[in-house]
Coordinates of C-alpha atoms in Angstrom, one line a residue:
Chain A
M28 CA -17.9 64.9 -2.5
T29 CA -21.0 62.7 -2.7
N30 CA -21.6 61.3 -6.0
T31 CA -25.4 60.8 -6.8
S32 CA -25.2 60.6 -10.5
F33 CA -24.4 56.9 -10.7
D34 CA -21.8 56.9 -13.2
S35 CA -21.4 53.3 -13.4
K36 CA -17.6 53.3 -13.6
A37 CA -17.3 55.5 -10.5
F38 CA -19.8 53.4 -8.6
R39 CA -18.0 50.2 -9.5
S40 CA -14.7 51.8 -8.4
A41 CA -16.2 52.8 -5.0
L42 CA -17.5 49.4 -4.5
G43 CA -14.2 47.9 -5.5
T44 CA -12.4 49.3 -2.5
F45 CA -14.3 46.8 -0.3
T46 CA -11.8 43.8 -0.3
T47 CA -13.2 40.5 -0.9
G48 CA -11.9 36.9 -1.2
V49 CA -12.4 35.1 -4.7
T50 CA -14.7 32.2 -5.0
I51 CA -15.8 29.8 -7.7
I52 CA -19.5 28.7 -7.6
T53 CA -20.5 25.5 -9.4
A54 CA -23.4 23.6 -10.2
T55 CA -24.7 20.7 -12.4
A56 CA -27.5 21.2 -14.8
A57 CA -30.3 18.5 -15.0
D58 CA -28.8 17.3 -18.4
G59 CA -25.4 16.9 -16.5
T60 CA -23.7 19.9 -17.9
K61 CA -21.3 21.4 -15.3
V62 CA -21.4 25.2 -14.8
G63 CA -19.2 27.4 -12.7
M64 CA -18.3 31.0 -12.3
T65 CA -15.8 33.3 -10.4
A66 CA -17.8 35.5 -8.0
N67 CA -16.7 37.7 -5.2
S68 CA -20.2 38.6 -4.0
F69 CA -20.0 35.8 -1.4
N70 CA -20.5 36.2 2.2
S71 CA -21.6 34.4 5.3
V72 CA -25.2 35.2 6.6
S73 CA -26.0 32.9 9.6
L74 CA -24.3 30.3 11.9
D75 CA -27.4 28.5 13.1
P76 CA -28.9 27.5 10.6
P77 CA -25.7 27.8 8.6
L78 CA -26.4 30.0 5.7
V79 CA -24.2 31.8 3.1
L80 CA -25.2 34.0 0.1
W81 CA -23.8 35.2 -3.4
S82 CA -25.3 37.1 -6.2
L83 CA -25.5 36.2 -9.9
A84 CA -26.1 38.7 -12.8
K85 CA -29.4 38.1 -14.6
T86 CA -27.6 38.2 -17.9
A87 CA -25.2 35.3 -16.9
N88 CA -25.5 32.2 -19.2
S89 CA -25.5 30.0 -16.3
L90 CA -28.5 31.6 -14.5
P91 CA -31.1 29.1 -15.6
V92 CA -28.8 26.3 -14.3
F93 CA -28.4 27.9 -11.0
T94 CA -32.0 28.8 -10.5
E95 CA -33.1 25.2 -11.4
A96 CA -30.2 23.4 -9.5
K97 CA -31.0 22.5 -6.0
H98 CA -27.4 22.4 -5.0
W99 CA -24.2 24.5 -5.5
N100 CA -20.6 24.6 -4.1
V101 CA -18.7 27.6 -3.1
H102 CA -14.9 27.3 -3.4
V103 CA -12.9 30.0 -1.7
L104 CA -9.7 30.1 -3.9
S105 CA -6.2 29.9 -2.7
V106 CA -3.4 32.2 -4.0
E107 CA -2.2 29.2 -6.2
Q108 CA -5.6 29.1 -7.8
E109 CA -5.5 32.5 -9.5
P110 CA -5.4 30.8 -13.1
L111 CA -8.5 29.1 -12.2
S112 CA -10.2 32.2 -11.2
G113 CA -9.3 33.7 -14.7
R114 CA -10.6 30.6 -16.3
F115 CA -13.9 30.7 -14.6
A116 CA -14.4 34.5 -14.9
S117 CA -14.3 34.1 -18.7
R118 CA -17.0 32.9 -21.1
G119 CA -15.0 29.9 -22.1
E120 CA -16.6 26.7 -23.4
D121 CA -15.7 23.8 -21.1
K122 CA -14.2 25.5 -18.0
F123 CA -13.9 22.0 -16.4
A124 CA -11.7 20.5 -19.1
G125 CA -8.8 18.8 -17.6
L126 CA -9.7 19.5 -14.0
D127 CA -9.9 16.7 -11.5
L128 CA -12.9 16.8 -9.2
D129 CA -13.5 15.6 -5.7
D130 CA -16.5 13.5 -4.6
G131 CA -19.0 15.8 -3.1
L132 CA -22.2 15.5 -0.9
T133 CA -24.4 16.5 -3.9
E134 CA -24.2 16.5 -7.8
A135 CA -22.5 19.9 -7.7
P136 CA -18.9 19.8 -9.1
L137 CA -16.3 20.1 -6.2
L138 CA -12.9 21.5 -7.1
P139 CA -9.8 20.3 -5.1
N140 CA -7.0 22.4 -3.5
C141 CA -9.0 25.3 -2.2
T142 CA -8.7 27.3 1.0
A143 CA -12.2 26.5 1.9
R144 CA -15.3 24.9 0.4
F145 CA -19.1 25.2 1.3
Q146 CA -21.5 22.6 -0.2
C147 CA -24.9 24.2 -0.3
R148 CA -28.6 23.6 -1.0
T149 CA -30.4 26.5 -2.2
A150 CA -32.7 27.9 0.7
F151 CA -33.9 31.1 -0.8
M152 CA -33.5 33.3 -3.9
H153 CA -34.3 36.9 -3.8
D154 CA -34.5 39.6 -6.5
G155 CA -31.5 42.0 -6.2
G156 CA -32.0 44.4 -9.1
D157 CA -29.8 43.3 -12.1
H158 CA -28.6 40.3 -10.0
I159 CA -30.4 37.2 -8.2
I160 CA -29.3 36.7 -4.5
F161 CA -28.8 33.1 -3.8
I162 CA -29.0 32.0 -0.1
G163 CA -27.8 28.5 0.5
E164 CA -27.9 26.2 3.5
V165 CA -24.5 24.8 4.0
L166 CA -24.6 21.0 4.1
G167 CA -20.9 20.5 4.5
F168 CA -17.6 22.5 4.5
D169 CA -13.8 21.9 4.6
Q170 CA -10.8 24.2 5.1
T171 CA -7.2 23.9 4.4
D172 CA -4.1 26.0 5.3
L173 CA -3.6 27.3 1.8
P174 CA -3.4 31.2 1.9
P175 CA -6.5 32.7 0.3
L176 CA -6.4 34.7 -3.0
V177 CA -7.8 38.2 -2.5
F178 CA -9.4 40.9 -4.8
Q179 CA -9.4 44.6 -4.3
S180 CA -10.2 47.5 -6.7
G181 CA -10.0 45.3 -9.7
Q182 CA -6.7 43.5 -8.8
Y183 CA -5.7 40.2 -7.2
A184 CA -3.8 40.7 -4.1
L185 CA -2.2 38.9 -1.1
T186 CA -2.7 39.9 2.5
A187 CA -0.2 40.9 5.3
R188 CA -1.8 40.2 8.6
K189 CA -1.6 42.9 11.3
P190 CA -0.9 41.7 14.7
R191 CA -3.2 43.1 17.4
E192 CA -0.5 45.3 18.8
E193 CA 1.4 47.8 16.6
V194 CA 4.8 46.3 15.7
R195 CA 7.5 48.6 17.2
L196 CA 11.2 47.8 17.1
A197 CA 12.4 50.4 19.5
K198 CA 10.9 50.6 22.9
S199 CA 11.1 54.4 23.0
E200 CA 9.9 57.2 20.7
P201 CA 12.6 59.0 18.7
P202 CA 13.3 62.4 20.0
P203 CA 11.2 64.9 18.2
E204 CA 14.2 66.7 16.4
C205 CA 15.4 63.4 15.0
S206 CA 14.2 62.9 11.4
Y207 CA 15.6 59.4 11.0
T208 CA 13.0 56.9 12.4
E209 CA 12.6 53.2 12.4
D210 CA 9.8 53.6 9.8
L211 CA 12.2 54.5 7.1
L212 CA 12.1 51.9 4.4
G213 CA 15.9 51.9 3.9
Y214 CA 16.5 51.4 7.7
L215 CA 13.9 48.5 7.6
L216 CA 15.4 46.8 4.6
G217 CA 19.0 47.1 5.8
R218 CA 18.2 45.8 9.3
A219 CA 16.1 42.9 7.9
H220 CA 18.7 41.9 5.4
F221 CA 21.8 42.1 7.8
Q222 CA 19.9 40.3 10.7
M223 CA 19.3 37.5 8.0
V224 CA 22.9 37.4 6.8
N225 CA 24.1 37.4 10.4
R226 CA 22.3 34.3 11.2
L227 CA 24.5 32.7 8.5
Q228 CA 27.6 33.9 10.3
T229 CA 27.9 30.9 12.6
L230 CA 28.4 28.7 9.6
L231 CA 30.6 31.2 7.9
D232 CA 32.8 31.4 11.1
Q233 CA 33.2 27.6 10.9
Q234 CA 34.2 27.8 7.3
Q235 CA 36.5 30.6 8.2
L236 CA 34.9 32.9 5.7
E237 CA 33.7 36.4 5.6
Q238 CA 30.4 37.6 4.0
A239 CA 32.3 38.8 1.0
Q240 CA 33.5 35.3 0.3
F241 CA 30.0 34.1 0.9
F242 CA 28.8 36.4 -2.0
I243 CA 31.7 35.3 -4.2
L244 CA 31.0 31.6 -3.7
S245 CA 27.2 32.1 -4.3
V246 CA 28.0 33.7 -7.7
L247 CA 30.5 31.2 -8.8
C248 CA 28.1 28.4 -7.8
I249 CA 25.7 29.6 -10.3
R250 CA 28.0 30.9 -12.8
D251 CA 31.5 29.5 -13.0
R252 CA 34.7 30.5 -14.6
L253 CA 34.4 34.3 -14.0
T254 CA 37.1 37.0 -14.1
L255 CA 37.4 39.3 -11.0
A256 CA 35.6 42.0 -12.9
G257 CA 32.8 39.5 -13.8
I258 CA 32.4 38.4 -10.2
N259 CA 32.2 42.1 -9.2
E260 CA 29.6 42.9 -11.9
Y261 CA 27.4 40.3 -10.2
I262 CA 27.8 41.1 -6.7
A263 CA 27.8 44.9 -7.3
Y264 CA 24.3 44.9 -5.9
T265 CA 25.6 43.9 -2.5
G266 CA 27.6 47.0 -2.1
Y267 CA 30.8 44.9 -1.9
T268 CA 33.6 45.2 -4.3
V269 CA 36.0 42.2 -4.0
D270 CA 39.6 42.3 -4.7
Q271 CA 42.5 39.9 -5.4
A272 CA 43.1 39.7 -1.6
D273 CA 39.5 38.4 -1.1
M274 CA 40.0 35.7 -3.8
E275 CA 43.4 34.7 -2.2
V276 CA 41.5 33.8 1.0
L277 CA 39.4 31.4 -1.1
I278 CA 42.3 30.0 -3.0
R279 CA 44.3 29.4 0.1
G280 CA 41.1 27.7 1.6
G281 CA 41.0 25.3 -1.3
H282 CA 37.5 26.8 -2.3
V283 CA 38.6 28.3 -5.7
V284 CA 41.3 27.8 -8.3
I285 CA 42.4 30.3 -10.9
E286 CA 42.7 29.1 -14.5
E287 CA 43.7 31.7 -17.2
G288 CA 42.5 34.6 -15.3
R289 CA 39.2 33.0 -14.5
F290 CA 38.1 31.7 -11.1
R291 CA 36.5 28.3 -10.8
L292 CA 35.0 26.4 -7.7
T293 CA 36.7 23.4 -6.5
A294 CA 34.6 20.4 -5.1
D295 CA 35.2 21.8 -1.7
G296 CA 34.3 25.2 -2.7
R297 CA 31.0 24.0 -4.3
D298 CA 30.4 21.9 -1.1
A299 CA 31.0 25.1 1.0
S300 CA 28.6 27.0 -1.1
L301 CA 25.9 24.3 -1.1
H302 CA 26.2 24.2 2.9
Q303 CA 25.7 28.0 2.9
I304 CA 22.6 27.8 0.6
A305 CA 21.2 24.9 2.6
Q306 CA 21.7 27.0 5.8
A307 CA 20.1 30.1 4.1
K308 CA 17.1 27.9 3.1
A309 CA 16.8 26.6 6.7
I310 CA 16.7 30.0 8.0
E311 CA 14.2 31.0 5.4
E312 CA 11.9 28.0 6.3
E313 CA 11.9 29.0 9.9
L314 CA 11.0 32.6 9.0
V315 CA 8.3 31.6 6.4
E316 CA 6.9 29.4 9.3
A317 CA 7.0 32.4 11.7
L318 CA 5.4 34.9 9.3
G319 CA 3.0 32.4 7.8
P320 CA 3.1 31.2 4.1
G321 CA 0.7 33.9 2.8
D322 CA 2.5 36.7 4.5
A323 CA 5.9 35.4 3.3
M324 CA 4.6 35.3 -0.2
A325 CA 3.3 38.9 0.2
L326 CA 6.8 39.9 1.4
K327 CA 8.5 38.4 -1.4
L328 CA 6.2 40.0 -3.9
L329 CA 6.5 43.4 -2.4
L330 CA 10.4 43.1 -2.4
K331 CA 10.4 42.1 -6.1
R332 CA 8.2 44.9 -6.9
L333 CA 10.6 47.2 -5.1
I334 CA 13.7 45.7 -6.8
E335 CA 12.1 46.2 -10.2
R336 CA 11.6 49.8 -9.4
T337 CA 15.1 50.4 -8.1
D338 CA 16.9 48.2 -10.6
P339 CA 20.0 50.0 -11.9
G340 CA 20.1 47.4 -14.7
L341 CA 22.0 44.4 -13.2
P342 CA 23.2 41.6 -15.4
D343 CA 21.0 38.5 -15.3
L344 CA 22.7 36.1 -13.0
W345 CA 20.7 33.2 -14.2
S346 CA 20.7 34.0 -18.0
V347 CA 22.6 31.4 -20.1
S348 CA 23.4 34.1 -22.8
A349 CA 24.9 36.6 -20.4
Chain B
M24 CA -12.5 15.9 5.1
T25 CA -16.0 17.4 4.7
N26 CA -17.5 18.5 7.9
T27 CA -21.2 18.2 8.3
S28 CA -21.4 18.4 12.0
F29 CA -21.6 22.2 12.3
D30 CA -19.3 22.6 15.0
S31 CA -19.7 26.5 15.3
K32 CA -16.1 27.2 15.8
A33 CA -14.9 25.1 12.8
F34 CA -17.7 26.7 10.5
R35 CA -16.7 30.2 11.7
S36 CA -13.1 29.4 10.9
A37 CA -13.8 28.1 7.4
L38 CA -16.1 31.2 6.7
G39 CA -13.2 33.4 8.1
T40 CA -10.9 32.5 5.3
F41 CA -13.0 34.4 2.9
T42 CA -11.3 37.9 3.1
T43 CA -13.4 41.0 3.6
G44 CA -13.0 44.7 4.0
V45 CA -14.4 46.2 7.2
T46 CA -17.4 48.5 7.2
I47 CA -19.2 50.5 9.9
I48 CA -22.9 50.7 9.3
T49 CA -24.8 53.6 10.9
A50 CA -28.5 54.7 11.4
T51 CA -30.4 57.2 13.5
A52 CA -33.3 56.1 15.5
A53 CA -36.6 58.0 15.5
D54 CA -35.7 59.6 18.9
G55 CA -32.4 60.8 17.4
T56 CA -30.2 58.1 19.0
K57 CA -27.2 57.3 16.7
V58 CA -26.4 53.7 16.3
G59 CA -23.4 52.0 14.5
M60 CA -21.8 48.7 14.3
T61 CA -18.8 47.1 12.6
A62 CA -19.7 44.6 9.9
N63 CA -17.8 42.6 7.3
S64 CA -20.9 41.0 5.8
F65 CA -21.2 43.8 3.2
N66 CA -21.3 43.2 -0.4
S67 CA -22.4 44.8 -3.6
V68 CA -25.4 43.3 -5.2
S69 CA -26.5 45.3 -8.3
L70 CA -25.3 48.2 -10.4
D71 CA -28.6 49.4 -12.1
P72 CA -30.5 49.9 -9.7
P73 CA -27.5 50.5 -7.4
L74 CA -28.0 47.9 -4.5
V75 CA -25.8 46.7 -1.6
L76 CA -26.4 44.3 1.2
W77 CA -25.2 43.5 4.7
S78 CA -26.5 41.2 7.5
L79 CA -27.3 42.0 11.0
A80 CA -27.6 39.5 14.0
K81 CA -31.1 39.2 15.2
T82 CA -29.7 39.5 18.8
A83 CA -28.0 43.0 18.0
N84 CA -29.1 45.7 20.3
S85 CA -29.5 48.0 17.4
L86 CA -31.8 45.7 15.4
P87 CA -34.9 47.6 16.2
V88 CA -33.4 50.8 15.1
F89 CA -32.1 49.4 11.7
T90 CA -35.4 47.7 10.9
E91 CA -37.3 50.8 11.6
A92 CA -34.9 53.2 10.1
K93 CA -35.3 54.3 6.4
H94 CA -31.8 55.0 5.8
W95 CA -28.3 53.7 6.8
N96 CA -24.8 54.6 5.8
V97 CA -22.0 52.0 4.9
H98 CA -18.5 53.2 5.6
V99 CA -15.7 51.1 4.1
L100 CA -12.9 51.8 6.7
S101 CA -9.4 52.8 5.8
V102 CA -6.3 51.3 7.6
E103 CA -6.1 54.3 9.9
Q104 CA -9.6 53.6 11.1
E105 CA -8.6 50.3 12.8
P106 CA -9.3 51.8 16.3
L107 CA -12.9 53.0 15.1
S108 CA -13.5 49.4 13.9
G109 CA -12.7 48.1 17.5
R110 CA -14.9 50.9 19.0
F111 CA -18.0 50.0 16.9
A112 CA -17.4 46.3 17.3
S113 CA -17.9 46.4 21.1
R114 CA -21.0 47.1 23.0
G115 CA -20.0 50.5 24.2
E116 CA -22.3 53.3 25.4
D117 CA -21.9 56.2 23.1
K118 CA -19.8 55.0 20.3
F119 CA -20.0 58.5 18.5
A120 CA -18.6 60.3 21.4
G121 CA -16.0 62.9 20.3
L122 CA -16.5 62.0 16.6
D123 CA -16.9 64.7 14.0
L124 CA -19.6 63.8 11.6
D125 CA -20.0 64.9 8.0
D126 CA -23.4 66.2 6.5
G127 CA -25.1 63.3 4.7
L128 CA -28.0 63.1 2.3
T129 CA -30.1 61.6 5.0
E130 CA -30.5 61.6 8.9
A131 CA -28.0 58.6 9.2
P132 CA -24.7 59.5 10.7
L133 CA -21.8 60.0 8.2
L134 CA -18.5 59.4 9.4
P135 CA -15.4 61.1 7.8
N136 CA -12.0 59.8 6.5
C137 CA -13.2 56.6 5.2
T138 CA -11.9 54.7 2.1
A139 CA -15.5 54.7 0.6
R140 CA -19.0 55.4 1.8
F141 CA -22.5 54.5 0.6
Q142 CA -25.6 56.3 1.7
C143 CA -28.6 54.0 1.4
R144 CA -32.3 53.8 1.7
T145 CA -33.7 50.3 2.8
A146 CA -35.0 48.6 -0.2
F147 CA -35.7 45.2 1.3
M148 CA -35.2 43.2 4.4
H149 CA -34.9 39.4 4.2
D150 CA -34.8 36.7 6.9
G151 CA -31.4 35.1 6.9
G152 CA -31.5 32.5 9.8
D153 CA -30.1 34.1 12.9
H154 CA -29.4 37.4 10.9
I155 CA -31.6 39.8 8.9
I156 CA -30.3 40.7 5.4
F157 CA -30.6 44.3 4.6
I158 CA -30.7 45.4 0.9
G159 CA -30.2 49.1 0.4
E160 CA -30.7 51.4 -2.5
V161 CA -27.5 53.6 -2.8
L162 CA -28.6 57.2 -2.9
G163 CA -25.0 58.6 -3.0
F164 CA -21.4 57.5 -2.5
D165 CA -17.9 58.8 -2.4
Q166 CA -14.4 57.4 -2.3
T167 CA -10.9 58.6 -1.3
D168 CA -7.4 57.2 -2.0
L169 CA -7.0 55.9 1.6
P170 CA -5.9 52.2 1.6
P171 CA -8.7 50.0 2.9
L172 CA -8.6 48.0 6.2
V173 CA -8.9 44.3 5.5
F174 CA -10.2 41.3 7.8
Q175 CA -9.2 37.7 7.3
S176 CA -9.4 34.7 9.6
G177 CA -10.3 36.8 12.6
Q178 CA -7.3 39.2 12.1
Y179 CA -6.9 42.7 10.6
A180 CA -4.7 42.7 7.5
L181 CA -3.3 44.9 4.8
T182 CA -3.1 44.0 1.2
A183 CA -0.2 43.6 -1.3
R184 CA -1.5 43.9 -4.8
K185 CA -0.5 41.4 -7.3
P186 CA 0.4 42.7 -10.8
R187 CA -1.3 40.8 -13.6
E188 CA 2.0 39.2 -14.7
E189 CA 4.1 37.3 -12.3
V190 CA 7.0 39.6 -11.2
R191 CA 10.3 37.9 -12.2
L192 CA 13.6 39.7 -11.8
A193 CA 15.6 37.3 -14.1
K194 CA 14.7 37.0 -17.6
S195 CA 15.6 33.3 -17.7
E196 CA 15.0 30.3 -15.4
P197 CA 17.9 29.1 -13.2
P198 CA 19.5 25.9 -14.4
P199 CA 17.9 22.9 -12.7
E200 CA 21.0 22.0 -10.6
C201 CA 21.0 25.5 -9.1
S202 CA 19.4 25.6 -5.7
Y203 CA 20.0 29.4 -5.4
T204 CA 17.2 31.1 -6.9
E205 CA 15.7 34.7 -6.9
D206 CA 13.0 33.5 -4.6
L207 CA 15.3 33.2 -1.7
L208 CA 14.2 35.8 1.0
G209 CA 17.8 36.6 1.8
Y210 CA 18.6 37.5 -1.8
L211 CA 15.6 39.5 -2.2
L212 CA 16.3 41.5 1.1
G213 CA 20.0 42.0 0.1
R214 CA 19.3 43.2 -3.4
A215 CA 16.4 45.5 -2.3
H216 CA 18.5 47.1 0.5
F217 CA 21.6 47.6 -1.6
Q218 CA 19.7 48.9 -4.7
M219 CA 18.2 51.4 -2.2
V220 CA 21.5 52.4 -0.6
N221 CA 23.1 52.6 -4.0
R222 CA 20.6 55.2 -4.9
L223 CA 22.0 57.4 -2.3
Q224 CA 25.5 56.9 -3.6
T225 CA 25.3 60.0 -6.0
L226 CA 25.0 62.3 -2.9
L227 CA 27.7 60.2 -0.9
D228 CA 30.0 60.6 -3.9
Q229 CA 29.4 64.5 -3.8
Q230 CA 30.2 64.4 -0.1
Q231 CA 33.2 62.2 -0.8
L232 CA 31.9 59.6 1.7
E233 CA 31.5 55.8 1.6
Q234 CA 28.5 53.8 2.9
A235 CA 30.4 53.1 6.2
Q236 CA 30.6 56.8 6.9
F237 CA 26.8 57.2 6.0
F238 CA 26.0 54.7 8.7
I239 CA 28.4 56.4 11.3
L240 CA 26.9 59.9 10.5
S241 CA 23.4 58.4 10.9
V242 CA 24.2 56.9 14.4
L243 CA 25.9 60.1 15.5
C244 CA 22.9 62.2 14.3
I245 CA 20.6 60.4 16.6
R246 CA 23.0 59.6 19.5
D247 CA 25.9 61.9 19.8
R248 CA 29.3 61.4 21.7
L249 CA 29.8 57.7 21.3
T250 CA 33.1 55.9 21.5
L251 CA 34.2 53.8 18.5
A252 CA 32.9 50.7 20.3
G253 CA 29.7 52.5 20.9
I254 CA 29.4 53.4 17.3
N255 CA 30.0 49.7 16.3
E256 CA 27.5 48.4 18.7
Y257 CA 24.7 50.6 16.9
I258 CA 25.8 49.7 13.4
A259 CA 26.6 46.0 13.9
Y260 CA 23.3 45.1 12.3
T261 CA 24.7 46.6 9.0
G262 CA 27.6 44.1 8.8
Y263 CA 30.0 46.9 8.9
T264 CA 32.6 47.2 11.6
V265 CA 34.2 50.6 11.4
D266 CA 37.6 51.4 12.7
Q267 CA 39.9 54.4 13.5
A268 CA 40.6 55.0 9.8
D269 CA 36.9 55.4 8.9
M270 CA 36.6 57.9 11.7
E271 CA 39.8 59.7 10.4
V272 CA 38.0 60.2 7.0
L273 CA 35.2 62.0 8.8
I274 CA 37.5 64.0 11.1
R275 CA 39.6 65.2 8.0
G276 CA 36.3 65.9 6.1
G277 CA 35.3 68.2 9.2
H278 CA 32.3 66.1 9.9
V279 CA 33.3 64.8 13.3
V280 CA 35.5 65.7 16.2
I281 CA 37.0 63.7 18.9
E282 CA 36.7 64.7 22.6
E283 CA 38.0 62.5 25.4
G284 CA 37.6 59.4 23.2
R285 CA 34.1 60.2 22.2
F286 CA 33.1 61.4 18.7
R287 CA 30.7 64.3 18.2
L288 CA 29.2 65.6 14.9
T289 CA 30.3 69.1 13.9
A290 CA 27.6 71.5 12.3
D291 CA 29.0 70.4 9.0
G292 CA 28.6 66.7 9.9
R293 CA 25.0 67.2 11.0
D294 CA 24.4 69.1 7.9
A295 CA 25.8 66.3 5.7
S296 CA 23.8 63.8 7.7
L297 CA 20.6 65.7 7.3
H298 CA 21.2 65.9 3.6
Q299 CA 21.6 62.2 3.5
I300 CA 18.3 61.6 5.5
A301 CA 16.5 64.1 3.4
Q302 CA 17.7 62.2 0.1
A303 CA 16.8 58.8 1.7
K304 CA 13.3 60.3 2.5
A305 CA 13.0 61.5 -1.1
I306 CA 13.9 58.0 -2.5
E307 CA 11.4 56.5 -0.1
E308 CA 8.6 58.9 -1.2
E309 CA 9.2 57.9 -4.8
L310 CA 9.1 54.2 -3.9
V311 CA 6.0 54.6 -1.9
E312 CA 4.2 56.3 -4.6
A313 CA 5.4 53.5 -7.1
L314 CA 4.3 50.7 -4.8
G315 CA 1.1 52.6 -3.6
P316 CA 0.6 53.7 0.1
G317 CA -1.2 50.5 1.2
D318 CA 1.4 48.2 -0.3
A319 CA 4.2 50.3 1.2
M320 CA 2.6 50.0 4.6
A321 CA 2.3 46.2 4.1
L322 CA 5.9 46.0 3.2
K323 CA 7.0 47.9 6.3
L324 CA 4.9 45.8 8.5
L325 CA 6.2 42.5 7.1
L326 CA 9.7 43.8 7.5
K327 CA 9.1 44.7 11.1
R328 CA 7.6 41.4 11.9
L329 CA 10.8 39.7 10.2
I330 CA 13.1 42.0 12.0
E331 CA 11.4 41.1 15.4
R332 CA 11.9 37.4 14.5
T333 CA 15.6 37.7 13.7
D334 CA 16.5 40.3 16.3
P335 CA 19.8 39.3 18.0
G336 CA 19.1 41.8 20.7
L337 CA 20.3 45.1 19.2
P338 CA 20.6 48.1 21.5
D339 CA 17.6 50.4 21.1
L340 CA 19.0 53.3 19.2
W341 CA 16.1 55.7 20.0
S342 CA 16.1 54.8 23.7
V343 CA 16.9 57.8 26.1
S344 CA 18.1 55.4 28.8
A345 CA 20.5 53.2 26.6

């Protein structure tokens, strides 16, 4: 239903559905004071001449500085700069405390490690209701490969890029009576996981080990001197339950010794596990490169949120007190 | 390095790192002709009065209509409207052909099924280099729950929202010598998958079945009359290899019969499998709700891209010709 009453909360909520990047815009006052603020009202305007715009609330403390300054810099923030976004969004005292600055084309402060930066000269200012619209001519710009931070509906976000063609695993449509499709999350998680573990298999074959042994060694590599029950507690999440026979394989292979009912890695066992982890990391690096660093971050974030939601209460593998 | 030469490709690339939503902006000419174009230069300007802005290239065919029209509508597109974005981005003839329109406050065309819409009256127009900046007073707006479409660096994208606090599964940091951390993609995929399958376990316990039997029934439910080797070919991705003993469990339970060396589901077996799929879908619905529909879409998209990258060449389960 069309809302014409302009309840400010509802209007902000509707505007917030338009996704944006996050920028910090900086300037230097005549007395040398540096000002900066987080803004998502940035946008490009013109390629030739090169123009960009953003809007600043008329109530902003920094308004006099920006209206008098001839120059300002726009910093498109990277994912890693989320804390900086928070710092420049608040009314803190010296937002620049402890920050290293790069040398810029003008007197405006230039922050490092951004996804992109635009160094501008004020071209026009226009009245925009409770904001002033600043239009700047871009004097210089640069860009890095750092994945950009995103803002949507009042929350920070990462992006997952969509290929031009829909990604379909099966070449053919499932038959209409089939309710089990490739879009089931459980299927996708299982297949993604097993395909990843299967890429470890060549190494495991060389080591004459099965996946169960891979899980055991991984656990013992982090948390040594466990009983069989202790090991199973940590690998319960894998669906595997290991027994004495699985441990015997590792003992015969010289990977593990048993002392007073507790299993301990040998130097060879630790070595085998470290090789497996190195291999897992090499596979991971290849995949992060294939997906892109921002998309890989988004995937990990989503998996962690899913794991939190489905966690049956696993013991904390990395906890020193467990 | 700061670029001051304004190579148009490099400048566009740097501007493109600023993530945006995708909008279609529409107007009606004096002669009744409807115009519309895809734009990502939209942004909010002011809450009181309610103002928004966007820019239109001076070379656009629709420029005369927009400069003469008193009203225009901004549609923040949902993920499902990606084809519409493509249609309104091209110089087609009748972009509105076959589209149902909603009744709006003004004569400007109002498209349905968007994430948000803003019905505007032109307040100001400003020169912006090779573009005209349109500033509109918002007369009415509405919003749905549909996840918005996103644009970044020349590609469509979905977003994965970041919670305010970093998501950490373990309460404690791993010891410094430990190179196996919760950030390994293989660990996250495995844990997410097994926690999901484990939530099926209550049903499987009632059915007196193990996970291996769950995989077998799933395969036979889609593709009946397989040999043991055929079944294993389809479930190889799970890491399981099933043997005659696994099949015997299903035969004794009345789920499967064997005919000329090929396994076939009984009515009871199909029923058991359909219950499992229904349960898997119920779990999935709960998780999609917990993550949010847009984030769930992003997770599935990323998993599919990962699966494509790691696919060892699995047979196509849904293919009729396999």
